[in-house]
XYZ file of C-alpha atoms in Angstrom:
70
model
C -84.193 54.111 -84.315
C -85.289 57.176 -82.363
C -83.987 60.629 -83.114
C -83.209 62.288 -79.817
C -81.063 65.161 -78.589
C -78.022 62.863 -78.336
C -78.346 62.100 -82.038
C -78.378 65.799 -82.879
C -75.272 66.301 -80.748
C -73.507 63.454 -82.539
C -74.551 64.801 -85.946
C -73.188 68.216 -84.929
C -69.803 66.685 -84.086
C -69.695 64.786 -87.402
C -70.584 67.840 -89.477
C -68.103 70.020 -87.588
C -65.384 67.447 -88.255
C -66.266 67.222 -91.954
C -66.104 71.010 -92.268
C -62.401 70.769 -91.379
C -61.734 69.019 -94.712
C -61.767 71.789 -97.306
C -61.785 69.288 -100.188
C -65.357 68.220 -99.365
C -67.042 71.548 -100.019
C -70.305 72.379 -98.261
C -71.629 69.696 -95.911
C -75.213 69.495 -94.641
C -76.589 67.368 -91.844
C -79.832 65.389 -91.850
C -81.140 63.536 -88.804
C -82.942 60.386 -89.993
C -84.889 58.063 -87.686
C -88.147 56.184 -87.371
C -89.344 58.745 -84.839
C -87.738 62.130 -84.219
C -88.579 63.530 -80.788
C -89.945 67.104 -80.666
C -86.950 68.402 -78.677
C -84.565 66.893 -81.232
C -86.530 68.514 -84.063
C -86.193 71.953 -82.484
C -82.468 71.512 -81.756
C -81.737 70.129 -85.231
C -83.501 73.037 -86.919
C -81.739 75.530 -84.629
C -78.403 74.102 -85.781
C -79.347 74.259 -89.435
C -80.027 70.531 -89.877
C -83.021 68.928 -91.469
C -84.779 65.904 -89.985
C -86.697 63.068 -91.638
C -88.816 60.245 -90.254
C -88.661 57.009 -92.250
C -90.349 53.617 -91.974
C -87.581 51.004 -92.088
C -89.943 48.233 -93.205
C -91.040 50.273 -96.207
C -87.389 50.933 -97.073
C -86.738 47.188 -96.987
C -89.728 46.602 -99.246
C -91.770 44.798 -96.596
C -95.529 45.201 -96.402
C -96.769 47.176 -93.398
C -98.038 45.044 -90.495
C -101.221 47.041 -90.121
C -103.744 48.293 -92.589
C -103.838 52.050 -93.142
C -106.322 54.289 -94.877
C -103.793 57.108 -95.359
């Protein structure tokens, strides 16, 4: 649920492995988590990956537990 440096390292290994299969074409990595730590953001961007923070409850279609103005 948290995007940390270990997640970026794992994503790097996956993408490197996928690059070995020439039938796949270009492969891009995206780190997705509820919260992406600042160090993981910097490392992901340095390795050419994008990162995205998502709210799992919203993805499931559940109403947020707290009221928000924005």
